[in-house]
Short mmCIF file of C-alpha atoms and ligand atoms in Angstrom, two decimals:
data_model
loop_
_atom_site.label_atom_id
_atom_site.label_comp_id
_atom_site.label_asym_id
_atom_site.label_seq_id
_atom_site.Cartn_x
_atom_site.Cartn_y
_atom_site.Cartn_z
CA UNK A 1 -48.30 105.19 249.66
CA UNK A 2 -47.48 103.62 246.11
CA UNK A 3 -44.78 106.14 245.77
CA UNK A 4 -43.23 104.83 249.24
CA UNK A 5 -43.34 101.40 248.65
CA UNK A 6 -41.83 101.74 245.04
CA UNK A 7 -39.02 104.09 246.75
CA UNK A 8 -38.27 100.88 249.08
CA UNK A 9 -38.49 98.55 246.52
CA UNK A 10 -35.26 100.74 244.89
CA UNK A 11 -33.62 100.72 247.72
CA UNK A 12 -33.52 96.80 248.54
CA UNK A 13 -32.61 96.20 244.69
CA UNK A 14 -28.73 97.39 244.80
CA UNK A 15 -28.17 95.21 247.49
CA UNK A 16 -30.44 92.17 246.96
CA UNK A 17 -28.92 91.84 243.85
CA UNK A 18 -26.35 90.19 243.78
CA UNK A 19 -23.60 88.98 240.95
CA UNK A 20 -26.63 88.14 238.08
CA UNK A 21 -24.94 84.30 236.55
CA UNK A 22 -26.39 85.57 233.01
CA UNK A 23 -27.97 82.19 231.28
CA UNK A 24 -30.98 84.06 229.39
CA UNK A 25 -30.08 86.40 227.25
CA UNK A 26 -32.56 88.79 225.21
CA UNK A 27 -30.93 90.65 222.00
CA UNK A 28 -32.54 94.14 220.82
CA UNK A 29 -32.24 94.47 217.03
CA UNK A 30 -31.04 91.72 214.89
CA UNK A 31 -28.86 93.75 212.71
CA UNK A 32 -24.90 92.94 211.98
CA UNK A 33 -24.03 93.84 215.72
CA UNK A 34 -27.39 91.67 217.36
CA UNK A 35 -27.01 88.75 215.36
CA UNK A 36 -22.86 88.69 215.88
CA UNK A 37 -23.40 89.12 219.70
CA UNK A 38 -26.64 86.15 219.52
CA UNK A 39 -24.22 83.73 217.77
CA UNK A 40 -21.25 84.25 220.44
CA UNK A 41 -23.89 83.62 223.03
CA UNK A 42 -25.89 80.58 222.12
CA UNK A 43 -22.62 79.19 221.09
CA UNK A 44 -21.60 79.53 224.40
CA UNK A 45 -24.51 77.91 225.92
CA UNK A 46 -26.42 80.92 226.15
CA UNK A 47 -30.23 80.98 225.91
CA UNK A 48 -31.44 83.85 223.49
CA UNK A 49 -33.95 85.25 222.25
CA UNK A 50 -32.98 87.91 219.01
CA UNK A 51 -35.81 90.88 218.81
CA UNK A 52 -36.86 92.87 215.84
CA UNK A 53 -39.88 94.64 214.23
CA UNK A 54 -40.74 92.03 212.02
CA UNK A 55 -40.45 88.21 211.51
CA UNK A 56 -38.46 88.55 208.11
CA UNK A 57 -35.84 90.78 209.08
CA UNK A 58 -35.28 88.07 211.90
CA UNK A 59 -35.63 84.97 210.12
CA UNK A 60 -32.53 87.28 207.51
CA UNK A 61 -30.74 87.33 210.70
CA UNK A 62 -30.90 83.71 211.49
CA UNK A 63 -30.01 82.93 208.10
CA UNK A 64 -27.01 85.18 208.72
CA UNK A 65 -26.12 83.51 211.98
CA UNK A 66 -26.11 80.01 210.24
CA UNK A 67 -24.33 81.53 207.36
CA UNK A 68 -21.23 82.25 210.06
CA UNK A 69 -21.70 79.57 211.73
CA UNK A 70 -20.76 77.43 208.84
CA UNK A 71 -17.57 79.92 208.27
CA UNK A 72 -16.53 79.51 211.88
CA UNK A 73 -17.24 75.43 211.87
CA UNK A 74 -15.43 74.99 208.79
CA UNK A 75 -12.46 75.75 210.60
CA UNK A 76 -13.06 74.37 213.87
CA UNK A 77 -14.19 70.85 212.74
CA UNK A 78 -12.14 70.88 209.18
CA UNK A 79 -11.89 66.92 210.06
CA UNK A 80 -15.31 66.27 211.81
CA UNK A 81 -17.84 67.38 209.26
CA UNK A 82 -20.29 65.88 210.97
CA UNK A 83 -19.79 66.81 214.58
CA UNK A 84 -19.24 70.26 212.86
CA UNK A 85 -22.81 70.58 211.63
CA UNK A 86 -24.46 68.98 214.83
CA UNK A 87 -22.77 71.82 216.56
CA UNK A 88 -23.94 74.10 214.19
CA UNK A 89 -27.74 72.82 215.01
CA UNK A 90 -27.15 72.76 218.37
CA UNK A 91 -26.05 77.00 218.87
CA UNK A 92 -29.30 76.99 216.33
CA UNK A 93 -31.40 75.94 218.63
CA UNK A 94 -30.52 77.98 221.62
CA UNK A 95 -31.97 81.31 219.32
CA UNK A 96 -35.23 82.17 219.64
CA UNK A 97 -37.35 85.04 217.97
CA UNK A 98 -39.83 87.40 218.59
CA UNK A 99 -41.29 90.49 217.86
CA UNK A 100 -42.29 91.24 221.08
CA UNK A 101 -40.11 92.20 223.66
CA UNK A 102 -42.01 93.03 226.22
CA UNK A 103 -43.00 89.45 226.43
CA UNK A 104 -39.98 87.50 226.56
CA UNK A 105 -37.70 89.78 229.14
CA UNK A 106 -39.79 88.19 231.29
CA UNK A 107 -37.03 85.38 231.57
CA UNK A 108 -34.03 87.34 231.23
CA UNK A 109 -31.09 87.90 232.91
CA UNK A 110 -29.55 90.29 230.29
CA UNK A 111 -31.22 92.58 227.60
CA UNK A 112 -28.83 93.73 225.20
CA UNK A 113 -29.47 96.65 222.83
CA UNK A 114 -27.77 97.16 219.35
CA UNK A 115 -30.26 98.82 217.46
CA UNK A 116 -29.67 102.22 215.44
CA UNK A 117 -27.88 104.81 217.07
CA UNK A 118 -30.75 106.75 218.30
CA UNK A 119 -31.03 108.22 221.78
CA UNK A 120 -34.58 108.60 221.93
CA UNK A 121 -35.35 105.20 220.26
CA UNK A 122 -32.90 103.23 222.94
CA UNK A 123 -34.70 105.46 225.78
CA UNK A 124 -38.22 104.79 224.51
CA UNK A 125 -37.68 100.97 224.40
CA UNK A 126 -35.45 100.58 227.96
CA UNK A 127 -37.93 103.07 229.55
CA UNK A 128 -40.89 100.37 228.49
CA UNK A 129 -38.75 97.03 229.18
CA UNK A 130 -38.00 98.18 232.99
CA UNK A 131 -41.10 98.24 233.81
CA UNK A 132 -41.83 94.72 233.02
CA UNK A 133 -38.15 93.36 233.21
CA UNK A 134 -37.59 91.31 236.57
CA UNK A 135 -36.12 93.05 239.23
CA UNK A 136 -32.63 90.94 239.02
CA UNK A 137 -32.42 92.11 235.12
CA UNK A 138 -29.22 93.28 234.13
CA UNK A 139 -29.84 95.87 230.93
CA UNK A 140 -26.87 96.90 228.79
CA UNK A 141 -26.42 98.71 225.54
CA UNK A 142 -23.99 97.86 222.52
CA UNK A 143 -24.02 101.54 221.73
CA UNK A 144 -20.43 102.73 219.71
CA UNK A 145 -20.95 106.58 221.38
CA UNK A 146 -23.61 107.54 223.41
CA UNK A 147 -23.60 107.83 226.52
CA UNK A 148 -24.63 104.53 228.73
CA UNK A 149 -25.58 107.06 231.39
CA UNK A 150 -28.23 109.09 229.18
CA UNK A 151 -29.71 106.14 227.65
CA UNK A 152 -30.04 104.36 231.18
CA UNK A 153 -32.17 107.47 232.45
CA UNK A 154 -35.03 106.64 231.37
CA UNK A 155 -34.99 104.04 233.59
CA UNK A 156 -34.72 103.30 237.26
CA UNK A 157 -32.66 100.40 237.28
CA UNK A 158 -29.25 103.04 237.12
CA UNK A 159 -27.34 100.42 239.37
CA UNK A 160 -27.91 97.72 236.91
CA UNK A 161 -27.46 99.72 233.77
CA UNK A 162 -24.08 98.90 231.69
CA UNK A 163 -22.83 98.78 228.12
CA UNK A 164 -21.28 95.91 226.70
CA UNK A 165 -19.42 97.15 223.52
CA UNK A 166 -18.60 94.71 220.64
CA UNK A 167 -16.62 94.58 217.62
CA UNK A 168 -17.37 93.70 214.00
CA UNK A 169 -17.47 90.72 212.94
CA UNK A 170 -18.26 89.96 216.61
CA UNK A 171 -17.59 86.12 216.11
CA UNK A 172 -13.72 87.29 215.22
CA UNK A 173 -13.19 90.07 217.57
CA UNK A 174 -11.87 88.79 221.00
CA UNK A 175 -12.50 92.52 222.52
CA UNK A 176 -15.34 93.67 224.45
CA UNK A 177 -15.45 96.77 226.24
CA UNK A 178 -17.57 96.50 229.74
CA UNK A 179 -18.79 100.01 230.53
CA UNK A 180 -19.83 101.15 234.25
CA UNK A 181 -21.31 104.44 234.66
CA UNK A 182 -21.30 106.35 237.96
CA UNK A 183 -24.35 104.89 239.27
CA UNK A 184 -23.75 100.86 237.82
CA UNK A 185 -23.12 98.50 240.70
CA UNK A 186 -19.96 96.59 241.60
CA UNK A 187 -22.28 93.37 241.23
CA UNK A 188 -23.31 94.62 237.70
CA UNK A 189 -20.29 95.32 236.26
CA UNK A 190 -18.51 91.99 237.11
CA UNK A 191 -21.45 89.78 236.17
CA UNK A 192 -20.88 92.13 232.61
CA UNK A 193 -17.11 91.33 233.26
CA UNK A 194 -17.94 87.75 233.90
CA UNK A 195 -20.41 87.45 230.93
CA UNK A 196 -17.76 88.67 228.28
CA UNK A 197 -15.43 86.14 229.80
CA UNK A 198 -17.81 83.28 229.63
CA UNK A 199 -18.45 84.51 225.12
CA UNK A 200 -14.89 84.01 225.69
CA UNK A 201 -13.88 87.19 224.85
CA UNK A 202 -10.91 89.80 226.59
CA UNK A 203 -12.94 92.30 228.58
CA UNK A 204 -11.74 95.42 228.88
CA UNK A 205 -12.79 98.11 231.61
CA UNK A 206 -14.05 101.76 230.46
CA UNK A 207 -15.39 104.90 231.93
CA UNK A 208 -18.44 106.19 230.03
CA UNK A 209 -16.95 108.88 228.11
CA UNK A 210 -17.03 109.59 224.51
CA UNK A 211 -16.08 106.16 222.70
CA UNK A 212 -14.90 104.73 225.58
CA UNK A 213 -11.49 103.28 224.62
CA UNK A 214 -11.35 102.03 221.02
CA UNK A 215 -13.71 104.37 219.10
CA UNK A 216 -12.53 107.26 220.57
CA UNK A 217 -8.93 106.22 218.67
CA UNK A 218 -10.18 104.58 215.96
CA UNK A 219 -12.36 107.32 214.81
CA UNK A 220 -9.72 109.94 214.62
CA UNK A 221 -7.71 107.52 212.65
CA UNK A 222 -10.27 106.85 210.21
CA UNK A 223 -11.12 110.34 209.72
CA UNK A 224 -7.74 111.67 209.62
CA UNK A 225 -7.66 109.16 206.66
CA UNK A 226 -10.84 110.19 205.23
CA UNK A 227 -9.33 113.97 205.42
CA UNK A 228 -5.79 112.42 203.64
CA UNK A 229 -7.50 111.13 201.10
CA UNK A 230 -9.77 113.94 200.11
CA UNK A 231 -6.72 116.82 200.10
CA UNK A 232 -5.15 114.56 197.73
CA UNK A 233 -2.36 113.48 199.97
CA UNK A 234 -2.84 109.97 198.87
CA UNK A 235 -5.27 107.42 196.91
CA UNK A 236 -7.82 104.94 198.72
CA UNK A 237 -5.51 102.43 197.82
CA UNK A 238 -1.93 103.73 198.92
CA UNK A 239 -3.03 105.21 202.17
CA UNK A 240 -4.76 101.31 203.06
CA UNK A 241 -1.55 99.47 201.30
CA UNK A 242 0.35 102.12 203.76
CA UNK A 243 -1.24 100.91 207.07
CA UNK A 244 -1.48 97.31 205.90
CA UNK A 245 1.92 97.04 205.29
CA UNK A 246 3.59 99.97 207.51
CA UNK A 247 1.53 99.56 210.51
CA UNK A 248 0.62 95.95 210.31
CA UNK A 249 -3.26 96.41 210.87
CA UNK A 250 -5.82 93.66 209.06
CA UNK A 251 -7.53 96.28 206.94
CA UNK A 252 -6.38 99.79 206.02
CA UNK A 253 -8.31 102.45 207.51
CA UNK A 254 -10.63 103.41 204.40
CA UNK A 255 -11.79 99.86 203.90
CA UNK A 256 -12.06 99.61 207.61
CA UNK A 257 -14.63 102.68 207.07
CA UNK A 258 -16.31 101.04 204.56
CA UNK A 259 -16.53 98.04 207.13
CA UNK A 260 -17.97 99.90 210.04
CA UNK A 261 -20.29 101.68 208.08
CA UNK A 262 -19.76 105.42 206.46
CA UNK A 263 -23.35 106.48 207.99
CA UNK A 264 -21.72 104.97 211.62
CA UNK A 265 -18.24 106.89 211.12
CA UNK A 266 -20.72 109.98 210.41
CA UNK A 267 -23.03 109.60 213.37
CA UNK A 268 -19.96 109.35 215.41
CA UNK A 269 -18.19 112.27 214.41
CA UNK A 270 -20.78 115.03 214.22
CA UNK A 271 -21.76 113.81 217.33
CA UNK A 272 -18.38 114.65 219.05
CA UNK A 273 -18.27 117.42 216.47
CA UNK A 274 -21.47 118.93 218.19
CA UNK A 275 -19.86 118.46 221.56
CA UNK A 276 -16.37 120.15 220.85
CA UNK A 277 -16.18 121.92 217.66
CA UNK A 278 -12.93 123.02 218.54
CA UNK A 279 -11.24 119.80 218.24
CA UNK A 280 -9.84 119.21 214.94
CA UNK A 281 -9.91 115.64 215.63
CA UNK A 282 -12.87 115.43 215.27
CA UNK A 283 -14.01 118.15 212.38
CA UNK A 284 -16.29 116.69 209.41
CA UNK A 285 -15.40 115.49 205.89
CA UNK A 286 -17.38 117.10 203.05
CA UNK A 287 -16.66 113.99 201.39
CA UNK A 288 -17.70 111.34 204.20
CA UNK A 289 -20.80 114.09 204.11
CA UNK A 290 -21.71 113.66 200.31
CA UNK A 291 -20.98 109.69 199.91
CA UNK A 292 -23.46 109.30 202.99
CA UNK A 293 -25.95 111.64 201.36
CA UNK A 294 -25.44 109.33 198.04
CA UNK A 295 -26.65 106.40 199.92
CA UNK A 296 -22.69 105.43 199.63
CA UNK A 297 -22.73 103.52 203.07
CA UNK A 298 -19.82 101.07 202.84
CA UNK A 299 -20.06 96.97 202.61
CA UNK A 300 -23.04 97.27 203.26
CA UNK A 301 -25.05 99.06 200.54
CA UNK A 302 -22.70 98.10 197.93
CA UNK A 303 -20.41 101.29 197.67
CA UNK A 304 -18.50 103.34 199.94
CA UNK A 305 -14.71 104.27 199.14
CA UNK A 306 -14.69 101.20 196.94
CA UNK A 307 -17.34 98.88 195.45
CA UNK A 308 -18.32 95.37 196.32
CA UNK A 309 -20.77 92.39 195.79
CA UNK A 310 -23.89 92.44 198.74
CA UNK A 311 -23.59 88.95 199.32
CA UNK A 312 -25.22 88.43 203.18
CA UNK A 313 -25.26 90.63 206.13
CA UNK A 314 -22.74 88.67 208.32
N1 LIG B 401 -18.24 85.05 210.83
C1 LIG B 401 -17.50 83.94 210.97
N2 LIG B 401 -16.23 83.83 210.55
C2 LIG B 401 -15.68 84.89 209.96
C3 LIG B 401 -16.39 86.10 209.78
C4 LIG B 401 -17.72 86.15 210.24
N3 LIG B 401 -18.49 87.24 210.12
N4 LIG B 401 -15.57 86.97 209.16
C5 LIG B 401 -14.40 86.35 208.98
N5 LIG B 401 -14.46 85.10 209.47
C6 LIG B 401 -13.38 84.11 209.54
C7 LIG B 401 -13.62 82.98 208.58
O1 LIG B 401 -13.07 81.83 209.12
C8 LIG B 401 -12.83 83.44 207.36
O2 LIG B 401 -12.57 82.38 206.52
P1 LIG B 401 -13.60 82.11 205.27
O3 LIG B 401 -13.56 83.35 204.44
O4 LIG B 401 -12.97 80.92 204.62
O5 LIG B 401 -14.95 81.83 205.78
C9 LIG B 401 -11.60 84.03 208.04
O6 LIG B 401 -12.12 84.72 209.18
C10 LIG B 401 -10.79 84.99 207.25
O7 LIG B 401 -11.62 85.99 206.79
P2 LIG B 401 -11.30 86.81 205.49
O8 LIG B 401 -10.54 85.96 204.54
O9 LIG B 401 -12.58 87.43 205.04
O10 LIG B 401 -10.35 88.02 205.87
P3 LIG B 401 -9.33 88.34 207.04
O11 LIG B 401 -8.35 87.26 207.27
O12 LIG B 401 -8.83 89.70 206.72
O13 LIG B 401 -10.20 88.48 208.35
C11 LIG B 401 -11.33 90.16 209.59
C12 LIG B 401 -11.34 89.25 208.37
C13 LIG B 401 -11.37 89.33 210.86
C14 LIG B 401 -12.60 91.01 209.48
C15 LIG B 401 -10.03 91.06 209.59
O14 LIG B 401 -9.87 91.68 208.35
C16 LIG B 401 -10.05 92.11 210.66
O15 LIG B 401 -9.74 91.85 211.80
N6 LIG B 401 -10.40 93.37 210.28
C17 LIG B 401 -10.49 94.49 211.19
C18 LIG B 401 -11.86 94.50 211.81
C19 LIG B 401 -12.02 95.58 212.84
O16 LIG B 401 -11.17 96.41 213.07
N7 LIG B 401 -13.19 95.60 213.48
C20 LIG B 401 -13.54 96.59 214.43
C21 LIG B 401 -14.36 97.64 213.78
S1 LIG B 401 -14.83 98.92 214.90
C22 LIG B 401 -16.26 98.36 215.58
O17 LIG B 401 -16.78 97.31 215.26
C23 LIG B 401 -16.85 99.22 216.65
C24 LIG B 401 -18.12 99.92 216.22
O18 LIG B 401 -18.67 100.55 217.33
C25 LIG B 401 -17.89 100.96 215.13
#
């Protein structure tokens, strides 16, 4: 009898929901990608809460969100200092915290995931939230290569299952890929659509295949750069001069590595490595291999393919 009456409940969802206006917002993981995607939101008039596993990871993530705030409102009210910062308390106070998700998707109309790229870890923590999300609860994950569908099976909430892929520094990048898979509904995918438009960001619309649209060129790229570089073809330097100047892109591809993270590029590329070891787009560097084994992770730790200052996580 319980099995029958969840089986209907299913069945009226799909159609009793309707395009989800998204107002709440609740952020898994408070990293670079969760905080970038909290500010865009409550500076939008968004209501969010950020999640993480402890209280000073997320107050380093609010810190971080104020700390690009400040970057973003120094340009936007160069004249108006003071209207500037009042704006700046203002997004400040739309972000909430907690440690406890469970407890505040209660009020949600979107939970967002951009924690580590682990398929068992996103699985684990969906599988949990959908059984105490509302019913009208749109999930989506910020994932950069698995696949939406597999991470949405551990739950039964397929037709309002999405991803919603952003781009670092999320409060510069006007892109956001919205991705349906065969089982997301019309109603969830353009209340996604509608969502990206409202951060006021270009959405663009993607299958759920391997990268979707940007990774899947941008990884090549970088590893065919990474591959350059270590036959000896050309220094870090020349071959990011050479796309900067020749190609007219913001950062060459190396520092763009170093960027995105050298354990990300990694994850990425044995993944698709696994899945087609064929394709010499995407075979392995021994030397992506051995910086990532050094702890050599990019910005982010301090070293990559070149060295820099760890000044804050935005
Ligand atoms: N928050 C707020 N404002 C920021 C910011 C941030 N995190 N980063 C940059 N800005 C703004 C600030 O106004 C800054 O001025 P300030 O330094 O006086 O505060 C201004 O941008 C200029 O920044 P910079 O002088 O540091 O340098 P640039 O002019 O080169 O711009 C950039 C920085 C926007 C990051 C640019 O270099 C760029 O577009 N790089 C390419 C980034 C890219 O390709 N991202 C995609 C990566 S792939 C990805 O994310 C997918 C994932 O799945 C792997």
């Amino acid at each position: 009898m319980a099995f029958f009456s969840h089986q209907v409940c299913r069945g009226f969802s799909s159609s009793a929901v309707r395009n989800v206006v998204i107002k709440h917002v609740t952020i898994i993981g408070s990293g670079q990608m969760g905080a970038g995607i909290a500010q865009v939101a409550a500076s939008t008039g968004h209501s969010v809460t950020l999640v993480d596993t402890s209280d000073d990871i997320l107050k380093k993530s609010v810190k971080g969100i104020e700390g690009s705030l400040r970057r973003v409102v120094k340009k936007k009210f160069a004249d108006k200092p003071e209207a500037g910062e009042e704006f700046i308390q203002k997004v400040l106070q739309n972000v909430s915290t907690s440690t406890d998700a469970g407890s505040v998707v209660q009020g949600s109309d979107l939970v967002l995931e951009a924690i580590v790229e682990n398929l068992k870890i996103k699985q684990d923590i969906f599988g949990q939230l959908d059984k105490v999300a509302p019913q009208h609860t749109i999930f989506a994950s910020n994932t950069s290569s698995l696949p939406i569908s597999d991470i949405a099976s551990s739950t039964s909430r397929l037709d309002r299952f999405g991803g919603l892929h952003f781009f670092n520094p999320v409060p510069m990048m006007k892109l956001v890929e919205v991705i349906g898979t065969s089982a997301t509904s019309q109603e969830t995918f353009d209340s996604l659509l509608n969502f990206s438009k409202v951060l006021g960001k270009t959405p663009v619309s993607c299958k759920d295949t391997p990268g979707f649209i940007v990774n899947r060129l941008l990884v090549p790229y970088i590893m065919e750069a990474v591959r350059l570089h270590e036959r000896g073809h050309g220094s870090k330097e020349d071959i990011d001069i050479a796309m900067k100047l020749g190609a007219g892109y913001p950062m060459g591809p190396l520092e763009l590595a170093d960027f995105v993270g050298l354990d990300t590029a990694k994850f990425i590329i044995d993944g698709w490595s696994a899945m087609d070891p064929s394709n010499p787009l995407f075979a392995p560097s021994e030397l992506l291999n051995k910086k990532v084994a050094e702890g050599k992770l990019g910005r982010k730790t301090g070293e990559g393919f070149y060295k820099y200052k760890i000044l804050c996580v935005q």
